[in-house]
Every structure is written in structure tokens, then in C-alpha cells.
Amino acid sequence: MNRQILFAAALVVGLSGCAVFEGTQPTGFAPWKNNNTRRHRAASPDGVAWEIHSEKHEPVADLDFWKRALRDRLGGRGYRIVDSISFSMDGHPAFALEAGLDDRSWLVAVAPLEKRIVVVEAEGSVEAYQRRRADIVAALPRIKPR
């Protein structure tokens, strides 16, 4: 993923996630093989990246807090908010923002659980992301942290 816009780790303090995710990725994406069991990564053939990870839920806050934090963080960095999506992830309320910057589109979703927060990111060129958008959005509620 474009490291310039990958800032969820800064938003959700630390890299202490410990969840392993079922192999859930959007239709048409292939999982990346790697040794990091804390992250589930996949990519589409046209270059859209997908990642799910969890972080320690600090500060512990409700979904409304994380909605505001995402909006403030993205807006403060010059991102154009394109859409917001509310959904349920394995029975937990979750929220996603879609944003754009220059020729890139990005989605970040959060689902605060009791002890951790699940973070989902998808990123790619505007054209490739738009081709994959329906599959990306459809995959969000299928995520099941174990």
C-alpha cells in the first residue's frame, strides 16, 4: 500500500494487534503470502491493495469517537472525503470512510471491539479502486476476527 497514506497505525496507537483473520478478501483479490499472522493482505490484479489488522484498543472509545477521529485525521491531511459506510462486522458496529487524494482512492474502516480495534484498508488508483469498489464494500461485513 502507499505508505504515504497508510496512517492507521498512527491513529490507533501501537502495533500490538494479535488477531488472526479468516481469509476474507474481496472477490477477485488474491491473498499475499507472508509470515505476519497479524495482518491479512490481498491484492487485485490491477493493483488495489487490501489489508486487515487489529490494534490494541487505545484509547478505548465507542464507534462515534472513531468516526470523528477518522474524519478529522483525513480532513486534516488534505484528503477529500468521498463517502461513509456503516456496517456490522461479526455482530459489531463498524464504519468506513472513503477518501481521495490526487490520483489515489482509499478506504479505511474501523470496528472497535472490547480489547482491540479492527482496521481495514483498501487503496489503489482512482480507476482501479472504482472498478473494485463494489467487491471491497461487499467484503467488509464478511470479516470475522478470530
JSON list of C-alpha atoms in Angstrom, two decimals:
[
{"chain": "A", "resi": 1, "resn": "MET", "atom": "CA", "xyz": [0.00, 0.00, 0.00]},
{"chain": "A", "resi": 2, "resn": "ASN", "atom": "CA", "xyz": [1.06, 3.56, -0.47]},
{"chain": "A", "resi": 3, "resn": "ARG", "atom": "CA", "xyz": [2.89, 4.25, 2.82]},
{"chain": "A", "resi": 4, "resn": "GLN", "atom": "CA", "xyz": [2.19, 7.95, 2.41]},
{"chain": "A", "resi": 5, "resn": "ILE", "atom": "CA", "xyz": [-1.46, 7.36, 3.23]},
{"chain": "A", "resi": 6, "resn": "LEU", "atom": "CA", "xyz": [-1.17, 4.32, 5.47]},
{"chain": "A", "resi": 7, "resn": "PHE", "atom": "CA", "xyz": [-1.57, 6.02, 8.83]},
{"chain": "A", "resi": 8, "resn": "ALA", "atom": "CA", "xyz": [-3.99, 3.82, 10.72]},
{"chain": "A", "resi": 9, "resn": "ALA", "atom": "CA", "xyz": [-1.14, 2.69, 12.96]},
{"chain": "A", "resi": 10, "resn": "ALA", "atom": "CA", "xyz": [-0.61, 6.31, 13.96]},
{"chain": "A", "resi": 11, "resn": "LEU", "atom": "CA", "xyz": [-4.33, 6.76, 14.50]},
{"chain": "A", "resi": 12, "resn": "VAL", "atom": "CA", "xyz": [-4.67, 3.57, 16.52]},
{"chain": "A", "resi": 13, "resn": "VAL", "atom": "CA", "xyz": [-1.61, 3.65, 18.76]},
{"chain": "A", "resi": 14, "resn": "GLY", "atom": "CA", "xyz": [0.89, 0.81, 18.59]},
{"chain": "A", "resi": 15, "resn": "LEU", "atom": "CA", "xyz": [1.35, -2.30, 16.52]},
{"chain": "A", "resi": 16, "resn": "SER", "atom": "CA", "xyz": [0.28, -4.78, 19.15]},
{"chain": "A", "resi": 17, "resn": "GLY", "atom": "CA", "xyz": [-2.54, -6.46, 17.25]},
{"chain": "A", "resi": 18, "resn": "CYS", "atom": "CA", "xyz": [-2.91, -10.15, 17.87]},
{"chain": "A", "resi": 19, "resn": "ALA", "atom": "CA", "xyz": [-5.99, -11.23, 15.95]},
{"chain": "A", "resi": 20, "resn": "VAL", "atom": "CA", "xyz": [-5.76, -13.70, 13.15]},
{"chain": "A", "resi": 21, "resn": "PHE", "atom": "CA", "xyz": [-8.37, -13.14, 10.48]},
{"chain": "A", "resi": 22, "resn": "GLU", "atom": "CA", "xyz": [-10.17, -15.69, 8.44]},
{"chain": "A", "resi": 23, "resn": "GLY", "atom": "CA", "xyz": [-9.09, -15.48, 4.80]},
{"chain": "A", "resi": 24, "resn": "THR", "atom": "CA", "xyz": [-11.53, -12.77, 3.89]},
{"chain": "A", "resi": 25, "resn": "GLN", "atom": "CA", "xyz": [-10.76, -10.52, 0.99]},
{"chain": "A", "resi": 26, "resn": "PRO", "atom": "CA", "xyz": [-12.86, -9.00, -1.77]},
{"chain": "A", "resi": 27, "resn": "THR", "atom": "CA", "xyz": [-13.85, -11.15, -4.74]},
{"chain": "A", "resi": 28, "resn": "GLY", "atom": "CA", "xyz": [-11.12, -11.03, -7.36]},
{"chain": "A", "resi": 29, "resn": "PHE", "atom": "CA", "xyz": [-8.32, -10.45, -4.83]},
{"chain": "A", "resi": 30, "resn": "ALA", "atom": "CA", "xyz": [-5.59, -12.96, -4.04]},
{"chain": "A", "resi": 31, "resn": "PRO", "atom": "CA", "xyz": [-4.03, -13.23, -0.57]},
{"chain": "A", "resi": 32, "resn": "TRP", "atom": "CA", "xyz": [-0.38, -12.33, -0.14]},
{"chain": "A", "resi": 33, "resn": "LYS", "atom": "CA", "xyz": [1.71, -14.99, 1.50]},
{"chain": "A", "resi": 34, "resn": "ASN", "atom": "CA", "xyz": [3.77, -13.56, 4.31]},
{"chain": "A", "resi": 35, "resn": "ASN", "atom": "CA", "xyz": [5.00, -14.52, 7.73]},
{"chain": "A", "resi": 36, "resn": "ASN", "atom": "CA", "xyz": [2.97, -11.86, 9.54]},
{"chain": "A", "resi": 37, "resn": "THR", "atom": "CA", "xyz": [-0.05, -13.59, 11.05]},
{"chain": "A", "resi": 38, "resn": "ARG", "atom": "CA", "xyz": [-1.28, -10.29, 12.50]},
{"chain": "A", "resi": 39, "resn": "ARG", "atom": "CA", "xyz": [-2.26, -8.94, 9.09]},
{"chain": "A", "resi": 40, "resn": "HIS", "atom": "CA", "xyz": [-4.32, -10.37, 6.28]},
{"chain": "A", "resi": 41, "resn": "ARG", "atom": "CA", "xyz": [-3.25, -8.85, 2.98]},
{"chain": "A", "resi": 42, "resn": "ALA", "atom": "CA", "xyz": [-4.54, -9.32, -0.53]},
{"chain": "A", "resi": 43, "resn": "ALA", "atom": "CA", "xyz": [-4.26, -7.58, -3.88]},
{"chain": "A", "resi": 44, "resn": "SER", "atom": "CA", "xyz": [-6.21, -7.34, -7.11]},
{"chain": "A", "resi": 45, "resn": "PRO", "atom": "CA", "xyz": [-4.51, -7.88, -10.47]},
{"chain": "A", "resi": 46, "resn": "ASP", "atom": "CA", "xyz": [-4.95, -4.18, -11.27]},
{"chain": "A", "resi": 47, "resn": "GLY", "atom": "CA", "xyz": [-3.06, -3.05, -8.18]},
{"chain": "A", "resi": 48, "resn": "VAL", "atom": "CA", "xyz": [-5.64, -2.42, -5.46]},
{"chain": "A", "resi": 49, "resn": "ALA", "atom": "CA", "xyz": [-4.27, -3.44, -2.06]},
{"chain": "A", "resi": 50, "resn": "TRP", "atom": "CA", "xyz": [-6.36, -4.77, 0.86]},
{"chain": "A", "resi": 51, "resn": "GLU", "atom": "CA", "xyz": [-5.28, -5.24, 4.46]},
{"chain": "A", "resi": 52, "resn": "ILE", "atom": "CA", "xyz": [-6.98, -6.22, 7.71]},
{"chain": "A", "resi": 53, "resn": "HIS", "atom": "CA", "xyz": [-5.24, -5.94, 11.06]},
{"chain": "A", "resi": 54, "resn": "SER", "atom": "CA", "xyz": [-6.11, -5.25, 14.65]},
{"chain": "A", "resi": 55, "resn": "GLU", "atom": "CA", "xyz": [-4.54, -2.95, 17.18]},
{"chain": "A", "resi": 56, "resn": "LYS", "atom": "CA", "xyz": [-4.83, -2.61, 20.90]},
{"chain": "A", "resi": 57, "resn": "HIS", "atom": "CA", "xyz": [-7.98, -0.57, 21.54]},
{"chain": "A", "resi": 58, "resn": "GLU", "atom": "CA", "xyz": [-6.32, 2.55, 22.96]},
{"chain": "A", "resi": 59, "resn": "PRO", "atom": "CA", "xyz": [-7.81, 4.88, 23.73]},
{"chain": "A", "resi": 60, "resn": "VAL", "atom": "CA", "xyz": [-10.86, 2.76, 24.49]},
{"chain": "A", "resi": 61, "resn": "ALA", "atom": "CA", "xyz": [-13.73, 4.61, 22.83]},
{"chain": "A", "resi": 62, "resn": "ASP", "atom": "CA", "xyz": [-17.03, 4.00, 21.09]},
{"chain": "A", "resi": 63, "resn": "LEU", "atom": "CA", "xyz": [-17.62, 3.98, 17.35]},
{"chain": "A", "resi": 64, "resn": "ASP", "atom": "CA", "xyz": [-18.71, 7.65, 17.32]},
{"chain": "A", "resi": 65, "resn": "PHE", "atom": "CA", "xyz": [-15.29, 8.64, 18.66]},
{"chain": "A", "resi": 66, "resn": "TRP", "atom": "CA", "xyz": [-13.53, 6.68, 15.91]},
{"chain": "A", "resi": 67, "resn": "LYS", "atom": "CA", "xyz": [-15.81, 8.17, 13.23]},
{"chain": "A", "resi": 68, "resn": "ARG", "atom": "CA", "xyz": [-14.83, 11.68, 14.32]},
{"chain": "A", "resi": 69, "resn": "ALA", "atom": "CA", "xyz": [-11.17, 10.73, 14.64]},
{"chain": "A", "resi": 70, "resn": "LEU", "atom": "CA", "xyz": [-11.07, 9.33, 11.10]},
{"chain": "A", "resi": 71, "resn": "ARG", "atom": "CA", "xyz": [-12.83, 12.36, 9.62]},
{"chain": "A", "resi": 72, "resn": "ASP", "atom": "CA", "xyz": [-10.56, 14.80, 11.47]},
{"chain": "A", "resi": 73, "resn": "ARG", "atom": "CA", "xyz": [-7.42, 12.89, 10.58]},
{"chain": "A", "resi": 74, "resn": "LEU", "atom": "CA", "xyz": [-8.26, 12.55, 6.89]},
{"chain": "A", "resi": 75, "resn": "GLY", "atom": "CA", "xyz": [-9.52, 16.12, 6.52]},
{"chain": "A", "resi": 76, "resn": "GLY", "atom": "CA", "xyz": [-6.51, 17.49, 8.37]},
{"chain": "A", "resi": 77, "resn": "ARG", "atom": "CA", "xyz": [-4.21, 15.78, 5.90]},
{"chain": "A", "resi": 78, "resn": "GLY", "atom": "CA", "xyz": [-5.97, 17.18, 2.85]},
{"chain": "A", "resi": 79, "resn": "TYR", "atom": "CA", "xyz": [-7.96, 14.10, 1.88]},
{"chain": "A", "resi": 80, "resn": "ARG", "atom": "CA", "xyz": [-11.28, 14.63, 0.14]},
{"chain": "A", "resi": 81, "resn": "ILE", "atom": "CA", "xyz": [-13.95, 12.57, 1.93]},
{"chain": "A", "resi": 82, "resn": "VAL", "atom": "CA", "xyz": [-15.97, 10.82, -0.78]},
{"chain": "A", "resi": 83, "resn": "ASP", "atom": "CA", "xyz": [-18.36, 8.56, 1.15]},
{"chain": "A", "resi": 84, "resn": "SER", "atom": "CA", "xyz": [-19.06, 6.95, 4.50]},
{"chain": "A", "resi": 85, "resn": "ILE", "atom": "CA", "xyz": [-20.39, 3.46, 5.11]},
{"chain": "A", "resi": 86, "resn": "SER", "atom": "CA", "xyz": [-21.94, 1.98, 8.27]},
{"chain": "A", "resi": 87, "resn": "PHE", "atom": "CA", "xyz": [-21.98, -1.79, 8.54]},
{"chain": "A", "resi": 88, "resn": "SER", "atom": "CA", "xyz": [-21.70, -4.65, 11.01]},
{"chain": "A", "resi": 89, "resn": "MET", "atom": "CA", "xyz": [-18.55, -6.76, 11.36]},
{"chain": "A", "resi": 90, "resn": "ASP", "atom": "CA", "xyz": [-19.22, -10.09, 13.03]},
{"chain": "A", "resi": 91, "resn": "GLY", "atom": "CA", "xyz": [-22.06, -8.52, 15.03]},
{"chain": "A", "resi": 92, "resn": "HIS", "atom": "CA", "xyz": [-20.10, -5.37, 15.98]},
{"chain": "A", "resi": 93, "resn": "PRO", "atom": "CA", "xyz": [-20.95, -1.91, 14.65]},
{"chain": "A", "resi": 94, "resn": "ALA", "atom": "CA", "xyz": [-18.35, -0.70, 12.18]},
{"chain": "A", "resi": 95, "resn": "PHE", "atom": "CA", "xyz": [-17.71, 2.33, 9.99]},
{"chain": "A", "resi": 96, "resn": "ALA", "atom": "CA", "xyz": [-15.72, 3.10, 6.85]},
{"chain": "A", "resi": 97, "resn": "LEU", "atom": "CA", "xyz": [-14.66, 6.28, 5.13]},
{"chain": "A", "resi": 98, "resn": "GLU", "atom": "CA", "xyz": [-13.68, 6.51, 1.50]},
{"chain": "A", "resi": 99, "resn": "ALA", "atom": "CA", "xyz": [-11.32, 9.31, 0.59]},
{"chain": "A", "resi": 100, "resn": "GLY", "atom": "CA", "xyz": [-9.28, 10.56, -2.30]},
{"chain": "A", "resi": 101, "resn": "LEU", "atom": "CA", "xyz": [-6.00, 12.39, -2.70]},
{"chain": "A", "resi": 102, "resn": "ASP", "atom": "CA", "xyz": [-4.56, 13.25, -6.08]},
{"chain": "A", "resi": 103, "resn": "ASP", "atom": "CA", "xyz": [-4.97, 10.14, -8.26]},
{"chain": "A", "resi": 104, "resn": "ARG", "atom": "CA", "xyz": [-5.45, 7.66, -5.38]},
{"chain": "A", "resi": 105, "resn": "SER", "atom": "CA", "xyz": [-8.57, 6.34, -3.64]},
{"chain": "A", "resi": 106, "resn": "TRP", "atom": "CA", "xyz": [-8.51, 4.92, -0.16]},
{"chain": "A", "resi": 107, "resn": "LEU", "atom": "CA", "xyz": [-10.91, 3.25, 2.25]},
{"chain": "A", "resi": 108, "resn": "VAL", "atom": "CA", "xyz": [-10.31, 2.86, 5.95]},
{"chain": "A", "resi": 109, "resn": "ALA", "atom": "CA", "xyz": [-12.78, 1.00, 8.16]},
{"chain": "A", "resi": 110, "resn": "VAL", "atom": "CA", "xyz": [-12.81, 0.52, 11.91]},
{"chain": "A", "resi": 111, "resn": "ALA", "atom": "CA", "xyz": [-14.68, -1.84, 14.22]},
{"chain": "A", "resi": 112, "resn": "PRO", "atom": "CA", "xyz": [-13.97, -1.22, 17.90]},
{"chain": "A", "resi": 113, "resn": "LEU", "atom": "CA", "xyz": [-14.15, -4.44, 19.89]},
{"chain": "A", "resi": 114, "resn": "GLU", "atom": "CA", "xyz": [-13.67, -4.76, 23.62]},
{"chain": "A", "resi": 115, "resn": "LYS", "atom": "CA", "xyz": [-9.88, -5.12, 23.75]},
{"chain": "A", "resi": 116, "resn": "ARG", "atom": "CA", "xyz": [-8.87, -4.38, 20.18]},
{"chain": "A", "resi": 117, "resn": "ILE", "atom": "CA", "xyz": [-9.95, -2.39, 17.18]},
{"chain": "A", "resi": 118, "resn": "VAL", "atom": "CA", "xyz": [-10.10, -3.97, 13.75]},
{"chain": "A", "resi": 119, "resn": "VAL", "atom": "CA", "xyz": [-8.76, -1.78, 10.95]},
{"chain": "A", "resi": 120, "resn": "VAL", "atom": "CA", "xyz": [-9.39, -2.48, 7.26]},
{"chain": "A", "resi": 121, "resn": "GLU", "atom": "CA", "xyz": [-7.71, -0.57, 4.46]},
{"chain": "A", "resi": 122, "resn": "ALA", "atom": "CA", "xyz": [-8.04, -0.66, 0.70]},
{"chain": "A", "resi": 123, "resn": "GLU", "atom": "CA", "xyz": [-6.04, 1.59, -1.61]},
{"chain": "A", "resi": 124, "resn": "GLY", "atom": "CA", "xyz": [-5.38, 1.98, -5.30]},
{"chain": "A", "resi": 125, "resn": "SER", "atom": "CA", "xyz": [-5.54, 4.28, -8.27]},
{"chain": "A", "resi": 126, "resn": "VAL", "atom": "CA", "xyz": [-8.91, 6.00, -8.65]},
{"chain": "A", "resi": 127, "resn": "GLU", "atom": "CA", "xyz": [-9.74, 3.96, -11.75]},
{"chain": "A", "resi": 128, "resn": "ALA", "atom": "CA", "xyz": [-8.77, 0.58, -10.32]},
{"chain": "A", "resi": 129, "resn": "TYR", "atom": "CA", "xyz": [-10.42, 1.30, -6.96]},
{"chain": "A", "resi": 130, "resn": "GLN", "atom": "CA", "xyz": [-13.68, 2.28, -8.63]},
{"chain": "A", "resi": 131, "resn": "ARG", "atom": "CA", "xyz": [-13.67, -0.96, -10.65]},
{"chain": "A", "resi": 132, "resn": "ARG", "atom": "CA", "xyz": [-13.21, -2.92, -7.39]},
{"chain": "A", "resi": 133, "resn": "ARG", "atom": "CA", "xyz": [-15.34, -0.77, -5.09]},
{"chain": "A", "resi": 134, "resn": "ALA", "atom": "CA", "xyz": [-18.47, -2.98, -5.04]},
{"chain": "A", "resi": 135, "resn": "ASP", "atom": "CA", "xyz": [-16.39, -6.06, -4.14]},
{"chain": "A", "resi": 136, "resn": "ILE", "atom": "CA", "xyz": [-14.47, -4.12, -1.45]},
{"chain": "A", "resi": 137, "resn": "VAL", "atom": "CA", "xyz": [-17.65, -2.82, 0.19]},
{"chain": "A", "resi": 138, "resn": "ALA", "atom": "CA", "xyz": [-19.31, -6.27, -0.02]},
{"chain": "A", "resi": 139, "resn": "ALA", "atom": "CA", "xyz": [-16.32, -7.86, 1.76]},
{"chain": "A", "resi": 140, "resn": "LEU", "atom": "CA", "xyz": [-16.45, -5.57, 4.81]},
{"chain": "A", "resi": 141, "resn": "PRO", "atom": "CA", "xyz": [-19.32, -7.27, 6.68]},
{"chain": "A", "resi": 142, "resn": "ARG", "atom": "CA", "xyz": [-17.87, -10.73, 5.94]},
{"chain": "A", "resi": 143, "resn": "ILE", "atom": "CA", "xyz": [-14.75, -10.10, 8.06]},
{"chain": "A", "resi": 144, "resn": "LYS", "atom": "CA", "xyz": [-14.64, -12.35, 11.11]},
{"chain": "A", "resi": 145, "resn": "PRO", "atom": "CA", "xyz": [-11.81, -11.75, 13.57]},
{"chain": "A", "resi": 146, "resn": "ARG", "atom": "CA", "xyz": [-10.94, -14.99, 15.39]}
]
